């Protein structure tokens, strides 16, 4: 893949779990980070605005669905989610299969280099 694909997503942070979520993300488990990198994710960033979390990452692989399935099947990532998921409230439509809601990209400033 010549250029990375960009993905944005949003979810609600439960106010009563705010400090726990921030604490967890101050030291994300190395095995979880490695799994994401091995699945061709780059520049993963989570932003916070009020009670909304906005996630962004770039995908540099050739099969996003397969790489996402690899992440979901990873036991250490599954264990990580047992701590982070209770801190979040999905905004996804029921039955959509999403936890974080995918966002539509509407504009991008391309690096001229």
PDB file of C-alpha atoms in Angstrom:
ATOM      1  CA  UNK A   1       0.000   0.000   0.000  1.00  0.00           C
ATOM      2  CA  UNK A   2       1.507   3.336  -1.063  1.00  0.00           C
ATOM      3  CA  UNK A   3      -0.375   5.650   1.261  1.00  0.00           C
ATOM      4  CA  UNK A   4      -1.906   4.759   4.589  1.00  0.00           C
ATOM      5  CA  UNK A   5      -5.672   4.624   4.986  1.00  0.00           C
ATOM      6  CA  UNK A   6      -6.958   6.950   7.709  1.00  0.00           C
ATOM      7  CA  UNK A   7      -9.629   5.909  10.200  1.00  0.00           C
ATOM      8  CA  UNK A   8     -11.506   8.075  12.679  1.00  0.00           C
ATOM      9  CA  UNK A   9     -13.978   6.879  15.280  1.00  0.00           C
ATOM     10  CA  UNK A  10     -15.872   8.163  18.294  1.00  0.00           C
ATOM     11  CA  UNK A  11     -17.244   6.771  21.558  1.00  0.00           C
ATOM     12  CA  UNK A  12     -18.557   8.228  24.804  1.00  0.00           C
ATOM     13  CA  UNK A  13     -16.392   8.151  27.942  1.00  0.00           C
ATOM     14  CA  UNK A  14     -18.480   7.386  31.005  1.00  0.00           C
ATOM     15  CA  UNK A  15     -17.857  10.349  33.339  1.00  0.00           C
ATOM     16  CA  UNK A  16     -17.705   8.126  36.415  1.00  0.00           C
ATOM     17  CA  UNK A  17     -14.827   6.153  34.802  1.00  0.00           C
ATOM     18  CA  UNK A  18     -12.894   9.112  33.413  1.00  0.00           C
ATOM     19  CA  UNK A  19      -9.942   8.911  35.816  1.00  0.00           C
ATOM     20  CA  UNK A  20      -9.643   5.124  35.401  1.00  0.00           C
ATOM     21  CA  UNK A  21      -9.622   5.417  31.614  1.00  0.00           C
ATOM     22  CA  UNK A  22      -6.985   8.142  31.682  1.00  0.00           C
ATOM     23  CA  UNK A  23      -4.897   6.111  34.135  1.00  0.00           C
ATOM     24  CA  UNK A  24      -5.067   3.033  31.903  1.00  0.00           C
ATOM     25  CA  UNK A  25      -4.012   5.031  28.859  1.00  0.00           C
ATOM     26  CA  UNK A  26      -1.100   6.644  30.644  1.00  0.00           C
ATOM     27  CA  UNK A  27       0.586   3.225  30.384  1.00  0.00           C
ATOM     28  CA  UNK A  28      -0.983   1.073  27.655  1.00  0.00           C
ATOM     29  CA  UNK A  29       0.256  -2.496  27.920  1.00  0.00           C
ATOM     30  CA  UNK A  30       3.209  -3.134  25.581  1.00  0.00           C
ATOM     31  CA  UNK A  31       1.668  -6.394  24.314  1.00  0.00           C
ATOM     32  CA  UNK A  32      -1.470  -4.507  23.248  1.00  0.00           C
ATOM     33  CA  UNK A  33       0.611  -1.889  21.446  1.00  0.00           C
ATOM     34  CA  UNK A  34       2.664  -4.609  19.730  1.00  0.00           C
ATOM     35  CA  UNK A  35      -0.484  -6.366  18.519  1.00  0.00           C
ATOM     36  CA  UNK A  36      -1.742  -3.124  17.003  1.00  0.00           C
ATOM     37  CA  UNK A  37       1.593  -2.469  15.293  1.00  0.00           C
ATOM     38  CA  UNK A  38       1.759  -6.062  14.026  1.00  0.00           C
ATOM     39  CA  UNK A  39      -1.735  -5.494  12.582  1.00  0.00           C
ATOM     40  CA  UNK A  40      -0.397  -2.579  10.503  1.00  0.00           C
ATOM     41  CA  UNK A  41      -1.855   0.243  12.614  1.00  0.00           C
ATOM     42  CA  UNK A  42       0.248   3.405  12.890  1.00  0.00           C
ATOM     43  CA  UNK A  43      -0.102   6.763  14.605  1.00  0.00           C
ATOM     44  CA  UNK A  44      -3.003   5.615  16.774  1.00  0.00           C
ATOM     45  CA  UNK A  45      -4.176   8.592  18.780  1.00  0.00           C
ATOM     46  CA  UNK A  46      -7.089   9.100  21.157  1.00  0.00           C
ATOM     47  CA  UNK A  47      -8.334  12.634  21.804  1.00  0.00           C
ATOM     48  CA  UNK A  48     -10.734  13.668  24.565  1.00  0.00           C
ATOM     49  CA  UNK A  49     -13.358  16.427  24.329  1.00  0.00           C
ATOM     50  CA  UNK A  50     -15.777  16.581  27.239  1.00  0.00           C
ATOM     51  CA  UNK A  51     -17.116  13.048  27.450  1.00  0.00           C
ATOM     52  CA  UNK A  52     -16.301  12.126  23.847  1.00  0.00           C
ATOM     53  CA  UNK A  53     -13.267  10.120  22.817  1.00  0.00           C
ATOM     54  CA  UNK A  54     -12.096  10.536  19.243  1.00  0.00           C
ATOM     55  CA  UNK A  55      -9.731   7.868  17.922  1.00  0.00           C
ATOM     56  CA  UNK A  56      -7.567   8.195  14.833  1.00  0.00           C
ATOM     57  CA  UNK A  57      -5.123   5.783  13.219  1.00  0.00           C
ATOM     58  CA  UNK A  58      -3.445   5.086   9.935  1.00  0.00           C
ATOM     59  CA  UNK A  59      -3.532   1.626   8.387  1.00  0.00           C
ATOM     60  CA  UNK A  60      -0.581   0.537   6.251  1.00  0.00           C
ATOM     61  CA  UNK A  61      -1.542  -3.066   5.468  1.00  0.00           C
ATOM     62  CA  UNK A  62      -3.489  -4.727   2.667  1.00  0.00           C
ATOM     63  CA  UNK A  63      -6.380  -6.408   4.535  1.00  0.00           C
ATOM     64  CA  UNK A  64      -7.876  -4.166   7.198  1.00  0.00           C
ATOM     65  CA  UNK A  65     -10.669  -6.586   8.121  1.00  0.00           C
ATOM     66  CA  UNK A  66      -8.242  -9.480   8.638  1.00  0.00           C
ATOM     67  CA  UNK A  67      -5.875  -7.342  10.693  1.00  0.00           C
ATOM     68  CA  UNK A  68      -8.737  -6.062  12.840  1.00  0.00           C
ATOM     69  CA  UNK A  69      -9.833  -9.676  13.384  1.00  0.00           C
ATOM     70  CA  UNK A  70      -6.267 -10.524  14.511  1.00  0.00           C
ATOM     71  CA  UNK A  71      -6.443  -7.759  17.097  1.00  0.00           C
ATOM     72  CA  UNK A  72      -9.856  -8.919  18.300  1.00  0.00           C
ATOM     73  CA  UNK A  73      -8.592 -12.510  18.647  1.00  0.00           C
ATOM     74  CA  UNK A  74      -5.521 -11.553  20.688  1.00  0.00           C
ATOM     75  CA  UNK A  75      -5.936 -12.756  24.316  1.00  0.00           C
ATOM     76  CA  UNK A  76      -3.985  -9.868  25.844  1.00  0.00           C
ATOM     77  CA  UNK A  77      -6.010  -7.313  23.891  1.00  0.00           C
ATOM     78  CA  UNK A  78      -9.202  -9.053  24.986  1.00  0.00           C
ATOM     79  CA  UNK A  79      -8.008  -8.789  28.603  1.00  0.00           C
ATOM     80  CA  UNK A  80      -7.187  -5.077  28.098  1.00  0.00           C
ATOM     81  CA  UNK A  81     -10.721  -4.510  26.838  1.00  0.00           C
ATOM     82  CA  UNK A  82     -12.150  -5.973  30.068  1.00  0.00           C
ATOM     83  CA  UNK A  83     -10.699  -2.883  31.750  1.00  0.00           C
ATOM     84  CA  UNK A  84     -11.365  -0.241  29.074  1.00  0.00           C
ATOM     85  CA  UNK A  85     -14.807  -1.260  27.785  1.00  0.00           C
ATOM     86  CA  UNK A  86     -16.636  -0.526  31.070  1.00  0.00           C
ATOM     87  CA  UNK A  87     -15.258   3.025  30.845  1.00  0.00           C
ATOM     88  CA  UNK A  88     -16.954   3.553  27.490  1.00  0.00           C
ATOM     89  CA  UNK A  89     -20.497   3.813  26.180  1.00  0.00           C
ATOM     90  CA  UNK A  90     -20.930   2.967  22.523  1.00  0.00           C
ATOM     91  CA  UNK A  91     -22.721   5.446  20.309  1.00  0.00           C
ATOM     92  CA  UNK A  92     -23.101   2.852  17.540  1.00  0.00           C
ATOM     93  CA  UNK A  93     -26.433   1.749  16.192  1.00  0.00           C
ATOM     94  CA  UNK A  94     -27.506  -1.502  17.865  1.00  0.00           C
ATOM     95  CA  UNK A  95     -26.660  -4.452  15.652  1.00  0.00           C
ATOM     96  CA  UNK A  96     -24.053  -2.508  13.669  1.00  0.00           C
ATOM     97  CA  UNK A  97     -21.212  -4.651  14.987  1.00  0.00           C
ATOM     98  CA  UNK A  98     -19.278  -1.545  16.045  1.00  0.00           C
ATOM     99  CA  UNK A  99     -18.166  -0.527  19.517  1.00  0.00           C
ATOM    100  CA  UNK A 100     -16.497   2.727  18.454  1.00  0.00           C
ATOM    101  CA  UNK A 101     -18.544   4.480  15.740  1.00  0.00           C
ATOM    102  CA  UNK A 102     -16.628   4.902  12.470  1.00  0.00           C
ATOM    103  CA  UNK A 103     -16.481   8.502  11.309  1.00  0.00           C
ATOM    104  CA  UNK A 104     -16.609   9.723   7.717  1.00  0.00           C
ATOM    105  CA  UNK A 105     -13.569  11.642   6.551  1.00  0.00           C
ATOM    106  CA  UNK A 106     -14.670  14.922   4.994  1.00  0.00           C
ATOM    107  CA  UNK A 107     -11.327  16.677   4.421  1.00  0.00           C
ATOM    108  CA  UNK A 108      -7.606  15.963   4.569  1.00  0.00           C
ATOM    109  CA  UNK A 109      -4.607  18.227   4.063  1.00  0.00           C
ATOM    110  CA  UNK A 110      -2.091  16.168   2.141  1.00  0.00           C
ATOM    111  CA  UNK A 111       1.584  16.443   3.067  1.00  0.00           C
ATOM    112  CA  UNK A 112       3.250  17.888  -0.060  1.00  0.00           C
ATOM    113  CA  UNK A 113       6.506  16.024   0.629  1.00  0.00           C
TER     114      UNK A 113
END
